[in-house]
CSV table of C-alpha atoms in Angstrom, one decimal:
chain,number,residue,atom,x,y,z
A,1291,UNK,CA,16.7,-2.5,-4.0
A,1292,UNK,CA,13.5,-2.1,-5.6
A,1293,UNK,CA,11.9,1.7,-5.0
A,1294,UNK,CA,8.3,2.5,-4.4
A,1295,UNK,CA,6.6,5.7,-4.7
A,1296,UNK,CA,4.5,6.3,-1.5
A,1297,UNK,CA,1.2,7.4,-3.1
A,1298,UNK,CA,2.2,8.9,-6.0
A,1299,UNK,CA,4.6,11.6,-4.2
A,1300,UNK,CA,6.7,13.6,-5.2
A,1301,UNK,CA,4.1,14.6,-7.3
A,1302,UNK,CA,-0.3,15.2,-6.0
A,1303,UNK,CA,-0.9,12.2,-3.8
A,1304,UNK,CA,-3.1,9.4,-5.2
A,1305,UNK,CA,-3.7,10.9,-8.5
A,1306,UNK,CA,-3.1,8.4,-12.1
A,1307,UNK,CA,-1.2,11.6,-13.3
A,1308,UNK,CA,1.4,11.5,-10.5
A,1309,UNK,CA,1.8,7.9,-11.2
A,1310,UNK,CA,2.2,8.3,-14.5
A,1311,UNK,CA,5.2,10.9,-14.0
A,1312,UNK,CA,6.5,8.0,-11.8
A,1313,UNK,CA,6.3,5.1,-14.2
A,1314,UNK,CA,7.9,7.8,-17.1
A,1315,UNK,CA,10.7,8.0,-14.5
A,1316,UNK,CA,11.4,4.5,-14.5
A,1317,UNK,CA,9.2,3.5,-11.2
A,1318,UNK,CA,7.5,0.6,-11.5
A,1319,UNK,CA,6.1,0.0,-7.7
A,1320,UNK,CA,3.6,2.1,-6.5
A,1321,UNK,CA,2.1,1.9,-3.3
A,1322,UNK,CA,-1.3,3.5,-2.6
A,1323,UNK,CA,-4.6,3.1,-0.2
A,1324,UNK,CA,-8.1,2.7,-1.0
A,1325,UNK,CA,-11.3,3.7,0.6
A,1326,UNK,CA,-14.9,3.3,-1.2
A,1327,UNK,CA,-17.7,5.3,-2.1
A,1328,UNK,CA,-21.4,4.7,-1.2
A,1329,UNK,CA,-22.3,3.1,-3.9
A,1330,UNK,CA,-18.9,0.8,-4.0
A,1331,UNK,CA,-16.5,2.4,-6.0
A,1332,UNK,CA,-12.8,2.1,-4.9
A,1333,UNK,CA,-10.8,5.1,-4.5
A,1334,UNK,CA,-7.2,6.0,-4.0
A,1335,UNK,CA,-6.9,7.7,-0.7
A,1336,UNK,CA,-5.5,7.7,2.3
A,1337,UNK,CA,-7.9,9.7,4.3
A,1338,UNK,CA,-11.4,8.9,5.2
A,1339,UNK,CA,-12.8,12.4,4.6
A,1340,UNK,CA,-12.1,14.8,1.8
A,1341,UNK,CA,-11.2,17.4,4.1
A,1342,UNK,CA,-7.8,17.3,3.7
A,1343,UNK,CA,-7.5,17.6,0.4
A,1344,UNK,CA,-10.3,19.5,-0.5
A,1345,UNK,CA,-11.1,21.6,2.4
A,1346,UNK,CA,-14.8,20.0,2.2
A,1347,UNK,CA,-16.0,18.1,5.5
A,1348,UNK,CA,-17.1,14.5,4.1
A,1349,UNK,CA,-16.6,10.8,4.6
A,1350,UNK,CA,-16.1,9.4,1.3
A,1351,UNK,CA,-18.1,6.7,2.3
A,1352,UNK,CA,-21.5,8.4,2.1
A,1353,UNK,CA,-21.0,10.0,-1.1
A,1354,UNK,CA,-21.4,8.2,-4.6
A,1355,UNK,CA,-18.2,8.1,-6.6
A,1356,UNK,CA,-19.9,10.4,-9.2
A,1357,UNK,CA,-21.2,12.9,-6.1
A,1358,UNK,CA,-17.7,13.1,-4.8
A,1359,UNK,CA,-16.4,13.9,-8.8
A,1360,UNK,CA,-18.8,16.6,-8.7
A,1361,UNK,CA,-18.4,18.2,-5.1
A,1362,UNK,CA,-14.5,18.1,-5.6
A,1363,UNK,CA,-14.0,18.9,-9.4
A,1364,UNK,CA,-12.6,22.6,-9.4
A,1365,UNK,CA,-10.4,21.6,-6.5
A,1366,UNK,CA,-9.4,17.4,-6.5
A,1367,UNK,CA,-9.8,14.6,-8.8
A,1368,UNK,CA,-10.5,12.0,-7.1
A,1369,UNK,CA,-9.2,8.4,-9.2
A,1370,UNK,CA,-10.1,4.9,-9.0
A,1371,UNK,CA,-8.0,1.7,-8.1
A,1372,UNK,CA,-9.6,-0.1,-11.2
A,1373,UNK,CA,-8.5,2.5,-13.7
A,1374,UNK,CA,-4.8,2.6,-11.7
A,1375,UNK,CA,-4.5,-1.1,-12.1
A,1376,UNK,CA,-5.8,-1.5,-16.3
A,1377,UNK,CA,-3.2,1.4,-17.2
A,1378,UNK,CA,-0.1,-0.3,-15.7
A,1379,UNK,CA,-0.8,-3.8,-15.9
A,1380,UNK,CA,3.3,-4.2,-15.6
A,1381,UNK,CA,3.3,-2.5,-12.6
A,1382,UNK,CA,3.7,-4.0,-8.8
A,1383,UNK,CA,0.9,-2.1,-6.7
A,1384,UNK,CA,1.0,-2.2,-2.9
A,1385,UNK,CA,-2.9,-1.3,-1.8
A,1386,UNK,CA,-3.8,-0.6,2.0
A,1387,UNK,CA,-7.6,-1.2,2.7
A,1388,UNK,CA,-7.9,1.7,4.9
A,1389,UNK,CA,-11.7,1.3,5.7
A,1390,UNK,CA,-13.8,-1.5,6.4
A,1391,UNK,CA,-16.4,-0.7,3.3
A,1392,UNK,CA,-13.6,-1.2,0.9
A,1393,UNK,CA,-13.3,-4.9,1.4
A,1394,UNK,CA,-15.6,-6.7,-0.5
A,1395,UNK,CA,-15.7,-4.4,-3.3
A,1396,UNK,CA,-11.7,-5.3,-3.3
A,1397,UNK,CA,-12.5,-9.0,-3.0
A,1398,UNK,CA,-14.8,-9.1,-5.9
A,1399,UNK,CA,-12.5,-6.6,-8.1
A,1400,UNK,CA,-9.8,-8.8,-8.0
A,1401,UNK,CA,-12.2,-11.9,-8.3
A,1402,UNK,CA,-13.7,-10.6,-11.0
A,1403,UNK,CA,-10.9,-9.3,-13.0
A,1404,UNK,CA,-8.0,-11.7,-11.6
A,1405,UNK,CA,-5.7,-8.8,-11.5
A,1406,UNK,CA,-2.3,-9.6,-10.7
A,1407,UNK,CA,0.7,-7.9,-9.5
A,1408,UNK,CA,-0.9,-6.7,-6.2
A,1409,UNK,CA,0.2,-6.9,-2.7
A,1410,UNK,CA,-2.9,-6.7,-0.7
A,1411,UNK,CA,-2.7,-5.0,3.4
A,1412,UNK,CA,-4.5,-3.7,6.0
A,1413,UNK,CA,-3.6,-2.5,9.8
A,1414,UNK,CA,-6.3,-4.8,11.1
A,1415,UNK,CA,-5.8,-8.4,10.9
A,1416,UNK,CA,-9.3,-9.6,10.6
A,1417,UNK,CA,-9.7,-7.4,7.3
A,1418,UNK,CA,-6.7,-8.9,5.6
A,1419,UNK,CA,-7.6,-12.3,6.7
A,1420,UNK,CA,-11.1,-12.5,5.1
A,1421,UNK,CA,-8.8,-10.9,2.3
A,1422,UNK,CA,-6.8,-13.7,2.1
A,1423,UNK,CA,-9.4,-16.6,2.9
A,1424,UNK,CA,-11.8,-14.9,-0.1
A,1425,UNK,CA,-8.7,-14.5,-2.5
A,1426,UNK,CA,-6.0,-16.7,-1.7
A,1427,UNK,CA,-4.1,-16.4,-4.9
A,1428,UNK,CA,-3.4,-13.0,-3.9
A,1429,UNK,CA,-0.1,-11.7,-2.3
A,1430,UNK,CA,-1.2,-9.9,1.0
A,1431,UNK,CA,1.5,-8.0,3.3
A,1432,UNK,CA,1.9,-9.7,6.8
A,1433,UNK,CA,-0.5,-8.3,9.4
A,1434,UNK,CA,1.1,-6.4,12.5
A,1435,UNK,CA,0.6,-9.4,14.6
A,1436,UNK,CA,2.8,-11.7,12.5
A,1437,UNK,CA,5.6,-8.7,12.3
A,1438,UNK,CA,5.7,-8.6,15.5
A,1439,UNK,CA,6.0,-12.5,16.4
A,1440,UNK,CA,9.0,-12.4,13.6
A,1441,UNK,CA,10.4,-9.1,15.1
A,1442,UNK,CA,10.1,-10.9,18.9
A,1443,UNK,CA,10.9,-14.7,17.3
A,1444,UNK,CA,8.1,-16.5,18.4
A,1445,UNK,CA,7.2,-19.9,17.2
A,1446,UNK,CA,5.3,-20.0,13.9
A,1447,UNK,CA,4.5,-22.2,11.3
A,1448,UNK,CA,6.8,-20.4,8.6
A,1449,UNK,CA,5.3,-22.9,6.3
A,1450,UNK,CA,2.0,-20.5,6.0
A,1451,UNK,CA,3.6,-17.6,5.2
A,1452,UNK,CA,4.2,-18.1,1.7
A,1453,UNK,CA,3.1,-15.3,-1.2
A,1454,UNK,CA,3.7,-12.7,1.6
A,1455,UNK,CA,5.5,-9.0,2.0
A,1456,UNK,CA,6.9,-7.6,4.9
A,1457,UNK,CA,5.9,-4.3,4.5
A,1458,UNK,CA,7.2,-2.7,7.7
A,1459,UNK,CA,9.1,0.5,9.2
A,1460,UNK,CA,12.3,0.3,11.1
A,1461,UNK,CA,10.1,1.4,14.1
A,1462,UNK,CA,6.8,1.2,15.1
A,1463,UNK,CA,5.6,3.3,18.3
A,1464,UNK,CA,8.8,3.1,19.7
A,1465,UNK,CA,9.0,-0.7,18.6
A,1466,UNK,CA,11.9,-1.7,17.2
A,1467,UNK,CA,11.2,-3.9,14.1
A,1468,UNK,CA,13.9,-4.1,11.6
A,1469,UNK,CA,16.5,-6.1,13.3
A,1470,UNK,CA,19.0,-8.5,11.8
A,1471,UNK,CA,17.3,-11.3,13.5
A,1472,UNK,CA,13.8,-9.8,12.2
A,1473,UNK,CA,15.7,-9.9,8.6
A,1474,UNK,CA,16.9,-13.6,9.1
A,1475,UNK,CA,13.4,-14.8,9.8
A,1476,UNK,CA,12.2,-13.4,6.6
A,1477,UNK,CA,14.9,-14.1,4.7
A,1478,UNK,CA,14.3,-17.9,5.8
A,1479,UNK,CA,10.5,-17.7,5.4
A,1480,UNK,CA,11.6,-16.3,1.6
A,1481,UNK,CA,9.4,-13.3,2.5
A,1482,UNK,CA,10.9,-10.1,0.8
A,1483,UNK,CA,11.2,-7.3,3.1
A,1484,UNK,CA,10.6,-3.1,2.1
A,1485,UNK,CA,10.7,-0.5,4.5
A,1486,UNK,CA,8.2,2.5,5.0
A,1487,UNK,CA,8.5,5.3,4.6
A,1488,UNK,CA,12.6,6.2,3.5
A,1489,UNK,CA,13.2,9.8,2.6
A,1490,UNK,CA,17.1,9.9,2.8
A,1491,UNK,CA,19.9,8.4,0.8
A,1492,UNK,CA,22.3,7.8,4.1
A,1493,UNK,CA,19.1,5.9,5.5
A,1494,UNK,CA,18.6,3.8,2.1
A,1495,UNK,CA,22.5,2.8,2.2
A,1496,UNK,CA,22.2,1.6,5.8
A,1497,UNK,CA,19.8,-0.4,4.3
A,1498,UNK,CA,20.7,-1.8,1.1
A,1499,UNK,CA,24.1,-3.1,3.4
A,1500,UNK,CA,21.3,-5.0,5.2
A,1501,UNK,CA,19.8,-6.6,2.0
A,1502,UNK,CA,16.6,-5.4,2.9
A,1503,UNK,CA,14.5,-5.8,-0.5
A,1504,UNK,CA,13.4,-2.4,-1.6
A,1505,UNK,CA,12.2,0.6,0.4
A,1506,UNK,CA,9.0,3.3,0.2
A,1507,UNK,CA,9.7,6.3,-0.5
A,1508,UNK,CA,8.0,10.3,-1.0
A,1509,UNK,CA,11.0,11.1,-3.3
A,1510,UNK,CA,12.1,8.4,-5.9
A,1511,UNK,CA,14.4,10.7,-7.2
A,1512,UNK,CA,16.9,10.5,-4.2
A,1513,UNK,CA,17.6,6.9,-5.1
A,1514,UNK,CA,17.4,6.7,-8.7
């Protein structure tokens, strides 16, 4: 099974240093999100705000990548999807658009640069699928809607869903998703399947006897 490190972790969430240790370690999947400054710049991070991470109150979105630098310097570095991407060009990166203002700056990033190796999602459907209708070269991960009518088997043209991921958990509210049948449907659709977010090695064997393709994890080290 192929092993992704869920931001960066073990080591300081979305920083190019953590993913370095990773990639020194052998890791070559890394799966991050992005948000984007005021004035456009893509970020690796999974929150909104800064407050998290930095103990200051603000929305990345209304501060300038170099104002966010400045404000968080003694206390977070704050990295940038373009420089993640240039230093590990042999490196398959999983990206979440977590926020709405991070789209088009994505769309034109990739446009721009034709960066491959990605594998382009979102939790809301309409994001992904400007995504895909700006960039269709680009391998997205399937929206919850088409999990969902895999996971449940309803009717679908299996014929669209080519140059996708199934990037899912086992469950999802209470939802169970990863069923044989769900792992059939994929299988048949040739749509590799990794599962979010595996932290324990009995887990990842349950798995790997279901063929699933890879897994996301906080601790690489547990599996390799």
């Amino acid at each position: 099974m192929k092993v992704w490190t869920h931001r960066g972790f073990p080591f300081t969430e979305n920083q190019i240093e953590s993913f370095q240790k990773c990639y020194k370690d052998g890791i070559r999947h890394f799966e991050t999100d992005i948000h984007a400054t005021r004035d456009g710049v893509l970020i690796l991070s999974h929150d909104s705000n800064i407050l998290r991470l930095t103990g200051l109150n603000y929305e990345i979105s209304q501060l300038d990548f170099a104002q966010l630098n400045e404000l968080t310097k003694n206390i977070f570095q704050f990295s940038r999807l373009e420089d993640l991407i240039n230093l590990f060009p042999d490196v398959e990166i999983s990206i979440d658009i977590k926020h709405e203002p991070a789209l088009i700056p994505l769309i034109n990033l990739i446009k721009s640069t034709g960066f491959k190796n990605l594998v382009v999602g979102s939790f809301n459907t309409r994001r992904i699928n400007t995504f895909r209708s700006e960039v269709p070269n680009c391998r997205t991960a399937l929206t919850s809607i088409e999990i969902l009518k895999l996971a449940y088997g309803i009717k679908i043209d299996l014929g669209k869903y080519t140059n996708r991921y199934a990037m899912v958990p086992i469950k999802f509210k209470g939802i169970r998703i990863l069923t044989k049948k769900f792992l059939s449907r994929t299988k048949l659709a040739n749509i590799p399947t990794f599962i979010w977010t595996v932290n324990s090695l009995t887990e990842s064997i349950y798995l790997a006897k279901l063929e699933v393709s890879g897994i996301v994890t906080d601790d690489f080290r547990l599996f390799v």
